Coordinates of C-alpha atoms and ligand atoms in Angstrom, one line a residue:
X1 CA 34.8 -10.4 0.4
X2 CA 32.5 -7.4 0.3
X3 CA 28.3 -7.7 1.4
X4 CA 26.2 -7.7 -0.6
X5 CA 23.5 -4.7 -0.5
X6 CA 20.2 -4.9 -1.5
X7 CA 19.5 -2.0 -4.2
X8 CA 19.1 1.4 -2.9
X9 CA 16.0 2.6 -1.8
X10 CA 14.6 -1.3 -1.9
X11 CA 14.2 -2.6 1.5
X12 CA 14.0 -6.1 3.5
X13 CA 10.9 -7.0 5.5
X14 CA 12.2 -8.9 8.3
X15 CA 10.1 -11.2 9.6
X16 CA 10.0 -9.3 13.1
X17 CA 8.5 -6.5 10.8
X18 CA 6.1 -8.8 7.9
X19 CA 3.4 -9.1 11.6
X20 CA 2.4 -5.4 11.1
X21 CA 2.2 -5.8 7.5
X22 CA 0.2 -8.2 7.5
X23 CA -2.2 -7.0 9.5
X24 CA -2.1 -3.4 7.4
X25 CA -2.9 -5.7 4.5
X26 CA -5.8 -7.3 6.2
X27 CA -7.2 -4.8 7.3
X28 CA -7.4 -3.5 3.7
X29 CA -9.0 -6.4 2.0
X30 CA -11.6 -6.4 4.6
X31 CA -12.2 -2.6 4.1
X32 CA -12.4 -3.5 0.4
X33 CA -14.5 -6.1 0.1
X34 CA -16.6 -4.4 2.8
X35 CA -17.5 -1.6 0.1
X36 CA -17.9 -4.3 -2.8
X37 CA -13.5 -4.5 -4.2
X38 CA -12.6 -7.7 -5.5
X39 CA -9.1 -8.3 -5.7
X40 CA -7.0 -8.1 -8.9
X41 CA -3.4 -9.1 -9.5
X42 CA -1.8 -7.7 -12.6
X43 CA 2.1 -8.3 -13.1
X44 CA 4.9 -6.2 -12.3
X45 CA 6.3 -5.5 -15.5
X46 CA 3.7 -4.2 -18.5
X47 CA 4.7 -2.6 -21.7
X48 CA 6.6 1.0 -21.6
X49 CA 4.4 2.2 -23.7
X50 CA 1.2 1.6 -21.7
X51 CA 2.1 3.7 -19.1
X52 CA 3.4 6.3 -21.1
X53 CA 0.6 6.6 -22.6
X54 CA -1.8 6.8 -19.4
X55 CA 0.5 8.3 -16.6
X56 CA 1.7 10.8 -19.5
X57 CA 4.9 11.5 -21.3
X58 CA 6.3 15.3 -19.3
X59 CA 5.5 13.7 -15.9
X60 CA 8.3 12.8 -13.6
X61 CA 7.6 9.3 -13.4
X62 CA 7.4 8.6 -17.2
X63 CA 10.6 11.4 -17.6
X64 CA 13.1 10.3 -15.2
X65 CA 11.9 7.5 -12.8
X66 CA 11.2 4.7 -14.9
X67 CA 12.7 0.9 -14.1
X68 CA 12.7 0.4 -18.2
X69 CA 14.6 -2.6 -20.1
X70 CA 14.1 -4.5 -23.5
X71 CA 13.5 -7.7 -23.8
X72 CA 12.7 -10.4 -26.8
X73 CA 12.7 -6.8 -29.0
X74 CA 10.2 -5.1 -26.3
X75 CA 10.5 -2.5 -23.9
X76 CA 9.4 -2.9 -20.9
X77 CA 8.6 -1.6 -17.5
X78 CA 8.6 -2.2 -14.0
X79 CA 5.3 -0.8 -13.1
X80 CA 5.3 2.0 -10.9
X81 CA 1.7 2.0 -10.0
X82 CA -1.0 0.2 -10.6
X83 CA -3.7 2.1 -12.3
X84 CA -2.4 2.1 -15.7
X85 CA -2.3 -2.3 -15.4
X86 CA -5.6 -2.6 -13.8
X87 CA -7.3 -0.1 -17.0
X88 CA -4.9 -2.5 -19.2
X89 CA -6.8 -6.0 -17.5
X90 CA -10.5 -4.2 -17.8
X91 CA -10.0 -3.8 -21.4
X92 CA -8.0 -6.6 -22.3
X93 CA -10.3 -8.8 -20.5
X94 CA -13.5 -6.6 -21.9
X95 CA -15.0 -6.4 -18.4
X96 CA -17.2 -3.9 -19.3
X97 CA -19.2 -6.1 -21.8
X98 CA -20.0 -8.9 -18.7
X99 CA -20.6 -6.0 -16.1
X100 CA -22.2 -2.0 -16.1
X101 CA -19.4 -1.6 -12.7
X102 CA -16.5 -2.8 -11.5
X103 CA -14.6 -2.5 -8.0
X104 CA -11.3 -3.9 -8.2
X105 CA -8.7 -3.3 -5.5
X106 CA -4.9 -4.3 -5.3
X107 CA -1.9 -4.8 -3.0
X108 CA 1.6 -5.0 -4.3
X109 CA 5.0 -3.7 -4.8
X110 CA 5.5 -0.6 -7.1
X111 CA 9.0 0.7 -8.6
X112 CA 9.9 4.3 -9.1
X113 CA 13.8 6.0 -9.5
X114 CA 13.1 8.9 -7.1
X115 CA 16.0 10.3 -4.6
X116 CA 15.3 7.7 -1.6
X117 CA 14.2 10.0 1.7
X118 CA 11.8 8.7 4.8
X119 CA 8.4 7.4 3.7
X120 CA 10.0 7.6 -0.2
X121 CA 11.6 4.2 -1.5
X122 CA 12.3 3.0 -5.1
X123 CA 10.3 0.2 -4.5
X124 CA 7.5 0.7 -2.3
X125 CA 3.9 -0.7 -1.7
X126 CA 0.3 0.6 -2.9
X127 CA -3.1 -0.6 -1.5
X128 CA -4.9 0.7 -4.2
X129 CA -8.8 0.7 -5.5
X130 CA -10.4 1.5 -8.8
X131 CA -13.5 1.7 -9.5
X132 CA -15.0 1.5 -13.5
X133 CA -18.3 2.7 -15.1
X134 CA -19.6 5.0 -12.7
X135 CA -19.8 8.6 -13.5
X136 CA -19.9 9.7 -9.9
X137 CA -20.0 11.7 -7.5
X138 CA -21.4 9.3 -5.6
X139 CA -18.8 7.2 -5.8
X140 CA -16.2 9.2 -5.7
X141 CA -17.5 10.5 -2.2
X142 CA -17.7 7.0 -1.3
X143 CA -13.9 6.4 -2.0
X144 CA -12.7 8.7 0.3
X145 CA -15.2 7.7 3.4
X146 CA -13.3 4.6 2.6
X147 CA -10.1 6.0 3.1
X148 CA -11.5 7.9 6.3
X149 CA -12.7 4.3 7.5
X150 CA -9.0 2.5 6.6
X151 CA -6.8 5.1 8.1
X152 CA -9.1 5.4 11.2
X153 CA -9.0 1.7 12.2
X154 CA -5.9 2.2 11.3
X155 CA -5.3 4.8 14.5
X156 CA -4.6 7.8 12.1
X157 CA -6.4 10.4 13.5
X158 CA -4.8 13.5 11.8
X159 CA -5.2 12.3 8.3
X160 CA -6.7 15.8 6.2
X161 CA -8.5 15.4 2.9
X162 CA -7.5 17.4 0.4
X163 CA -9.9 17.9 -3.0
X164 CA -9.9 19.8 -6.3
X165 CA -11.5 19.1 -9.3
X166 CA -9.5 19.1 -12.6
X167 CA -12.1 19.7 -15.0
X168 CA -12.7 17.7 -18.2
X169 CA -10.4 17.3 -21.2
X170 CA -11.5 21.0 -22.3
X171 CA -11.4 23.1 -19.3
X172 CA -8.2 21.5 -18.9
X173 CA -6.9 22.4 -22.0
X174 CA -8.3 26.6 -21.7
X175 CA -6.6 26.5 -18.0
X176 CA -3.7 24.9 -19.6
X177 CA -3.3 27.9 -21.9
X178 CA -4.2 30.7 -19.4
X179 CA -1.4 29.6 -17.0
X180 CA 1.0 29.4 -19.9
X181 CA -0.2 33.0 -20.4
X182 CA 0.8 34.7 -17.4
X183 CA 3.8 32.3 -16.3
X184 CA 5.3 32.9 -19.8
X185 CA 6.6 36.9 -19.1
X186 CA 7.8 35.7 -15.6
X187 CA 9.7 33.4 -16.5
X188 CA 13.0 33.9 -15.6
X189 CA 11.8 34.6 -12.5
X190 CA 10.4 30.7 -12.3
X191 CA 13.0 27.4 -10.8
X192 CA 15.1 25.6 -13.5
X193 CA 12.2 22.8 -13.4
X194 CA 9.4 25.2 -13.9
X195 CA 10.7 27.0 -16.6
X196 CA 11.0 23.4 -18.8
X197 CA 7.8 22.4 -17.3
X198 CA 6.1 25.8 -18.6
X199 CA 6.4 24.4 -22.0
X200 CA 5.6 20.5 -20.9
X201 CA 3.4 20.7 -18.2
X202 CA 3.2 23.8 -17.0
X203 CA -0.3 22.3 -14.7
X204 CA 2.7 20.3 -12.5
X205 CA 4.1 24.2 -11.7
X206 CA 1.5 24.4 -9.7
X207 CA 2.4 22.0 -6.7
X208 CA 6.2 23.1 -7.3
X209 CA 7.3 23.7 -3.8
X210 CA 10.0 26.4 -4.6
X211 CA 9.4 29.7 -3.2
X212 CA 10.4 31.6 -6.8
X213 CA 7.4 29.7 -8.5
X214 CA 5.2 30.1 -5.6
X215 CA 5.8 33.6 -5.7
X216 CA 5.0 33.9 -9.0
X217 CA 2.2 31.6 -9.0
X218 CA 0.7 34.8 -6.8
X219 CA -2.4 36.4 -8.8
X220 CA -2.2 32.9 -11.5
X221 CA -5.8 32.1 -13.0
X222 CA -7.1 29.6 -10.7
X223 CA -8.3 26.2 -12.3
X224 CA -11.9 26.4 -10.4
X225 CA -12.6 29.9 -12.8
X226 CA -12.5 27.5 -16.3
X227 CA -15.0 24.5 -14.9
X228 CA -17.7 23.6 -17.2
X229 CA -21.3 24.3 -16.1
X230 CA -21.3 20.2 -15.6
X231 CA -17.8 20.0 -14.0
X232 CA -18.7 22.7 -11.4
X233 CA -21.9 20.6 -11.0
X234 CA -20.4 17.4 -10.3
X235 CA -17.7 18.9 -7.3
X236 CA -20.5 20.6 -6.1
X237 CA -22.1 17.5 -5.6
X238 CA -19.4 15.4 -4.9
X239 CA -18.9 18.4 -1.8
X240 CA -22.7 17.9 -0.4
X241 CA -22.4 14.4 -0.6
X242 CA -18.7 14.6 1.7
X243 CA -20.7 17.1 3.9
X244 CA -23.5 14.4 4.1
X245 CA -21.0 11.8 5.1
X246 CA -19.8 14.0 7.4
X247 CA -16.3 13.9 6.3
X248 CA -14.4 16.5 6.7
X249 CA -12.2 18.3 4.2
X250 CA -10.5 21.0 2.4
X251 CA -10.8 22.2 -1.7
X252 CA -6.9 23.4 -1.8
X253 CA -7.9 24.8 -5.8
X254 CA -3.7 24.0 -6.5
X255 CA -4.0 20.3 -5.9
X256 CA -3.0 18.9 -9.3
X257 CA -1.4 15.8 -8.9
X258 CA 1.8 14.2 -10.6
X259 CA -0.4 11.7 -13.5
X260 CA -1.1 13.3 -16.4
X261 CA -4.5 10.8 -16.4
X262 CA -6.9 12.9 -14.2
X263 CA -10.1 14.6 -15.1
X264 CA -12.5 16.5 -12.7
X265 CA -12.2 14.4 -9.0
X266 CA -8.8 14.7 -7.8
X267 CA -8.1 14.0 -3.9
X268 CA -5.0 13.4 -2.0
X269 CA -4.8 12.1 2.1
X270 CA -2.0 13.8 4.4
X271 CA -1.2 13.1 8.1
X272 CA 1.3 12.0 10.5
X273 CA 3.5 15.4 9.2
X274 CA 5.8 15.1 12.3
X275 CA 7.0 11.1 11.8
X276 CA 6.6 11.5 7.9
X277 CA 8.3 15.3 7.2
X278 CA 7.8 16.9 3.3
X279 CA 6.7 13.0 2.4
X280 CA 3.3 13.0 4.6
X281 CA 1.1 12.0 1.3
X282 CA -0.9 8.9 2.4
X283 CA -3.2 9.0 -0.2
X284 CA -3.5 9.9 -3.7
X285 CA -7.0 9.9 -6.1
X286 CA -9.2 10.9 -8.4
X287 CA -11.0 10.5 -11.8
X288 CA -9.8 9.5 -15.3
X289 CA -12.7 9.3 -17.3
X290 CA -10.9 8.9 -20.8
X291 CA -8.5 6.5 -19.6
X292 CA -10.5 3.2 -20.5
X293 CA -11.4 4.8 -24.0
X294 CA -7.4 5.9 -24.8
X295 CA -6.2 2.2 -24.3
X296 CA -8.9 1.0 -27.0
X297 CA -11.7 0.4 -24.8
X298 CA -15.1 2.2 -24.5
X299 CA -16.4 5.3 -22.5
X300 CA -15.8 4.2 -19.4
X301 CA -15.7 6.8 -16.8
X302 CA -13.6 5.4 -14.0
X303 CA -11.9 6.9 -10.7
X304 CA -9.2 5.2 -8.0
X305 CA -6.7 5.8 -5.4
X306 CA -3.6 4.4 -4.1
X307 CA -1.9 4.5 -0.1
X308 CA 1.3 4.1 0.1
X309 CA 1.7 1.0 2.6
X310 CA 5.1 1.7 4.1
X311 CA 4.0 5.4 4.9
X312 CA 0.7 4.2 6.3
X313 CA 3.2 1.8 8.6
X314 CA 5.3 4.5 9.8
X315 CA 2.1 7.2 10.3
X316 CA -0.1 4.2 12.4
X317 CA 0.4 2.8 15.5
X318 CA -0.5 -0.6 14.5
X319 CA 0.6 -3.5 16.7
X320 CA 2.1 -6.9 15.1
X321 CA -1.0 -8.0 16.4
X322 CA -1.5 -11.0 19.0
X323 CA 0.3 -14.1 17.6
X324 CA -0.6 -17.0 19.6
X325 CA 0.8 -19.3 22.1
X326 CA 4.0 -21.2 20.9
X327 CA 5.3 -24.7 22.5
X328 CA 8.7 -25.9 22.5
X329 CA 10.0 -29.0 22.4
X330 CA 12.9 -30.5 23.9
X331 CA 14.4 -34.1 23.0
X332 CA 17.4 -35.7 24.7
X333 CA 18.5 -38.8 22.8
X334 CA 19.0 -40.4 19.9
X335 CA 15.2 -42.2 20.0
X336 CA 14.0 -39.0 21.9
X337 CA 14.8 -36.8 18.3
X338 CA 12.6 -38.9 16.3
X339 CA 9.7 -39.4 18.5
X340 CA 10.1 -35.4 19.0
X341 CA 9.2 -35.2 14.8
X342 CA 6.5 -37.3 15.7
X343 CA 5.0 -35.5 18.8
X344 CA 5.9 -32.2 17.0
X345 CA 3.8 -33.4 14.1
X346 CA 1.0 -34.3 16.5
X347 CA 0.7 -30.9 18.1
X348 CA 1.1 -28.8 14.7
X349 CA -1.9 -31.0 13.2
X350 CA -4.3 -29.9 16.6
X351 CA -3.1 -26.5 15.6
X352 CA -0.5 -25.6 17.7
X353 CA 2.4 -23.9 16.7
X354 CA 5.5 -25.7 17.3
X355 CA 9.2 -25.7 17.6
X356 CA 11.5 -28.8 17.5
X357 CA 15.3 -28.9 18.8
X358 CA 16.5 -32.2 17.3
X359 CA 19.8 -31.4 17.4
X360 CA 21.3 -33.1 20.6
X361 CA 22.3 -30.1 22.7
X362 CA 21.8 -30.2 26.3
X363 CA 18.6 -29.0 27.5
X364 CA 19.5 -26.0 29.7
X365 CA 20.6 -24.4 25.9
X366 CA 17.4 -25.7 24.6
X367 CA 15.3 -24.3 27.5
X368 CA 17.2 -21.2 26.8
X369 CA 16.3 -21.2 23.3
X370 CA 12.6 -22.2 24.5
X371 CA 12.7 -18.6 26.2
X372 CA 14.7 -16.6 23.5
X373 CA 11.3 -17.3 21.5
X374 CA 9.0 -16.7 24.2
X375 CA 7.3 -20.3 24.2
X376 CA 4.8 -20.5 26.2
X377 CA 5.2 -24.4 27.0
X378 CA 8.3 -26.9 26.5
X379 CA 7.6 -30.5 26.6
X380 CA 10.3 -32.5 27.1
X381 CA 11.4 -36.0 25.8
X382 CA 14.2 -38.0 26.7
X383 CA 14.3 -42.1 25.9
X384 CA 13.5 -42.8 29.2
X385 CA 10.1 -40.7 28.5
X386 CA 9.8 -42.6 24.9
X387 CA 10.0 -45.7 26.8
X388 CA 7.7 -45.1 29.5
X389 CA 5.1 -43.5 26.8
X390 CA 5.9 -40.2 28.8
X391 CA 6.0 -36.6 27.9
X392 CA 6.8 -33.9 30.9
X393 CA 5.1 -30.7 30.2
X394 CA 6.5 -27.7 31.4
X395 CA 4.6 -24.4 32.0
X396 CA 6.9 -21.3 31.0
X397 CA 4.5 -18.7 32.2
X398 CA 3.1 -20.5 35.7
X399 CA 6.4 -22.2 36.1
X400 CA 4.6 -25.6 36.9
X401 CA 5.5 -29.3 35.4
X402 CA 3.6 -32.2 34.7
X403 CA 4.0 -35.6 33.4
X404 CA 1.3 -36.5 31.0
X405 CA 0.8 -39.8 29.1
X406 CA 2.0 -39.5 25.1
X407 CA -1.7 -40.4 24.3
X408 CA -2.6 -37.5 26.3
X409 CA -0.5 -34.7 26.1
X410 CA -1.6 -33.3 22.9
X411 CA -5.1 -32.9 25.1
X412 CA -3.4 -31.4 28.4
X413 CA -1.3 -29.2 25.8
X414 CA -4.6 -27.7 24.4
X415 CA -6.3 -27.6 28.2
X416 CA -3.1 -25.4 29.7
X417 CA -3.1 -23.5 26.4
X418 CA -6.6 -22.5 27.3
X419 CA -5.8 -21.1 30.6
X420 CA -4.4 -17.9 30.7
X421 CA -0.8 -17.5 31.3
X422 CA -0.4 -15.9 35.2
X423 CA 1.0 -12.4 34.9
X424 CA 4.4 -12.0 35.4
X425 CA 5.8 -10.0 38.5
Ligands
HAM1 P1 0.5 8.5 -6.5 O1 0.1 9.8 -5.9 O2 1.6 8.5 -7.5 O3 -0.8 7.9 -7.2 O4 0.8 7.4 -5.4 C1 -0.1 7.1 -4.4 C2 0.6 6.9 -3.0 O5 1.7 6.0 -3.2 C3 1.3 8.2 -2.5 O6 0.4 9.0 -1.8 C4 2.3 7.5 -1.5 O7 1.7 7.2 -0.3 C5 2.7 6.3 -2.3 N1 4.0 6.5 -3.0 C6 4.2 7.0 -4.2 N2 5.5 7.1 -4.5 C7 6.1 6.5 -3.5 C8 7.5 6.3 -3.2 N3 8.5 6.5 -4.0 N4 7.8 5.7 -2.0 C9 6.8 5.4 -1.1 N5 5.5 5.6 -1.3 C10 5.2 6.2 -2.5 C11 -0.9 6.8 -7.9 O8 0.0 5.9 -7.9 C12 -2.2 6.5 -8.6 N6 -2.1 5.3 -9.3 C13 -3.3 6.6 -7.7 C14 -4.7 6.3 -8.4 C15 -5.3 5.2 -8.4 N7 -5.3 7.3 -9.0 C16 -6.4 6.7 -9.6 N8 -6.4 5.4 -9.2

């Protein structure tokens, strides 16, 4: 019979593996709620329509990488981030009527049909953060020295921050038109992609990686010359405040960003290039101030990011972490397997982590199994032991072995647990 495969570009998280997550995870939520994020959970499917609606209609993800199916006479979506849910929830839930700002932040898995490659998956995780009702730039300043906090503790040390600024809905909309102008004579000269996204989105031609449409894109208006008086205001602001912080970064004026939802703030986190080739994006921001007000809400300026977890697991050096001692035990004997439930319940309600072989094998292939996992102490319990009210106690790291009283040993358990483990030659 043929094995089964799990979906291509969807991957398992072996337990060996789900230690570092985890941690990554942890690390996170404290972050977050260290900077005032309270966690939301949204679910993974939403309506099609919200997201094309907010992530934009002539973007790749809406276009061509979309986990879409009807049901009950609705179409729906697996999401593929978690922006467009969490605006969804603020207005549904009219959060902006019970408070002036929110900070929500969210882990989870996200689900996108792009061409599977290192650090790119169809379904991948986000640790994202989005913050509503505040105008910035202070807090948009304050998202990134976030970012600069996680990814440090993280051991990332040659994560670069990228920044732009977008402009509002009008600027926008003049750059728009300017780039149309001078792309539209050349292009012939542009990729296939570029020349249908010239009359899409001719803003994504921009980060287009092709040489032809970066040669082109030579001498193009640059989006910094159509800023309003206020939009060049609030980068320039958002800039002193980074240089305040003492963050450093770079203003690359062609960041653009693949989410049609942006305005002004856009930022985006690179690093670990050698492990994580063309896909070294960590991080991905910025502001989308008419969001809130285009799914039926209010005004409500808002701003956000999103990491990319399994990037920011291959880019860090982040250890599964210490786990804690583990004690094996070993029963020989009918009366010896049930008392070993009993004992094994004992230890695990102290605290202890525990394993129990109940399933009659000798105990040179338990002790081995007692090693496979690293134990750190097997206790073992044969009838005689039952019937003496015995338990011998076996030290894996010092070698030594004890017999302890069954009304004891939970105790002398605890007391060699406490000691450290002598090193090994
Ligand atoms: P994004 O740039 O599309 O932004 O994704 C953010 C991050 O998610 C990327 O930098 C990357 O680390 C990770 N990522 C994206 N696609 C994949 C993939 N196929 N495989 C692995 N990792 C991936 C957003 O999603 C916005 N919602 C961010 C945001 C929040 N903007 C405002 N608020």
């Amino acid at each position: 019979m043929s094995v089964l495969r799990a979906v291509k570009g969807m991957n398992d998280v072996l337990p060996d593996e789900v230690g570092r997550w985890q941690r990554l995870e942890a690390i996170f939520a404290r972050i977050a709620s260290l900077y005032g994020f309270a966690e939301v959970r949204t679910p993974y499917v939403e309506p099609t329509g919200l997201f094309v609606r907010t992530i934009g209609e002539a973007t790749d993800v809406v276009e061509k990488e979309m986990y879409s199916f009807a049901r009950h006479d609705e179409s729906l979506t697996l999401r593929p981030e978690g922006t467009a849910g969490a605006a969804r929830a603020y207005v549904e839930h009219a959060i902006h009527g019970k408070e002036t700002v929110t900070r929500w932040y969210y882990v989870g898995p996200m689900f996108r049909g792009e061409r599977p490659a290192r650090g790119r998956y169809r379904q991948f995780s986000q640790a994202g953060a989005e913050i509503f009702g505040d105008p910035g730039p202070g807090c948009d300043a304050e998202l990134i020295d976030m970012l600069v906090a996680f990814l440090g503790e993280l051991g990332i040390g040659d994560a670069q921050v990228s920044i732009n600024s977008l402009g509002s809905g009008d600027a926008r909309a003049r750059y728009r038109d300017a780039l149309t102008a001078h792309l539209t004579p050349l292009r012939a000269s542009l990729s296939d992609d570029s020349q249908r996204r010239l009359a899409s989105n001719p803003l994504r031609i921009l980060d287009s990686k092709d040489p032809r449409d970066r040669e082109q894109l030579q001498g193009a208006p640059l989006l910094g010359e159509f800023l309003s008086v206020e939009d060049q205001d609030h980068f320039d602001r958002l800039r002193r405040q980074l240089d305040v912080l003492g963050i450093a970064y770079a203003v690359d004026p062609k960041l653009v960003r693949g989410l049609d939802y942006y305005t002004r703030t856009l930022f985006e986190i690179k690093g670990a290039t050698a492990k994580l080739g063309a896909g070294d994006t960590l991080v991905g921001g910025g502001r989308y101030d008419r969001m809130i007000a285009e799914l039926g809400g209010p005004e409500v300026p808002s701003i956000g990011f999103a990491a990319g977890l399994e990037r920011l697991l291959i880019a860090s050096e982040l250890a599964e972490g210490p786990v804690g001692d583990r004690i094996f035990v070993a029963t020989l004997g009918a009366r010896a397997a049930e008392e070993g439930l009993v004992l094994a319940r004992d230890l695990r309600r102290a605290g202890m982590r525990v394993e129990v072989d109940t399933r009659g094998h000798s105990l040179k292939s338990q002790l081995r199994r007692a090693n496979t996992m690293a134990a750190r102490v097997a206790l073992i319990l044969g009838d005689s032991e039952v019937e003496g009210q015995k338990v011998v106690v076996k030290d894996l790291a010092g070698h030594g072995q004890t017999e302890e009283p069954r009304s004891g040993v939970v105790a002398a358990v605890g007391a060699l647990l406490a000691t450290p483990a002598p090193r090994s030659p």
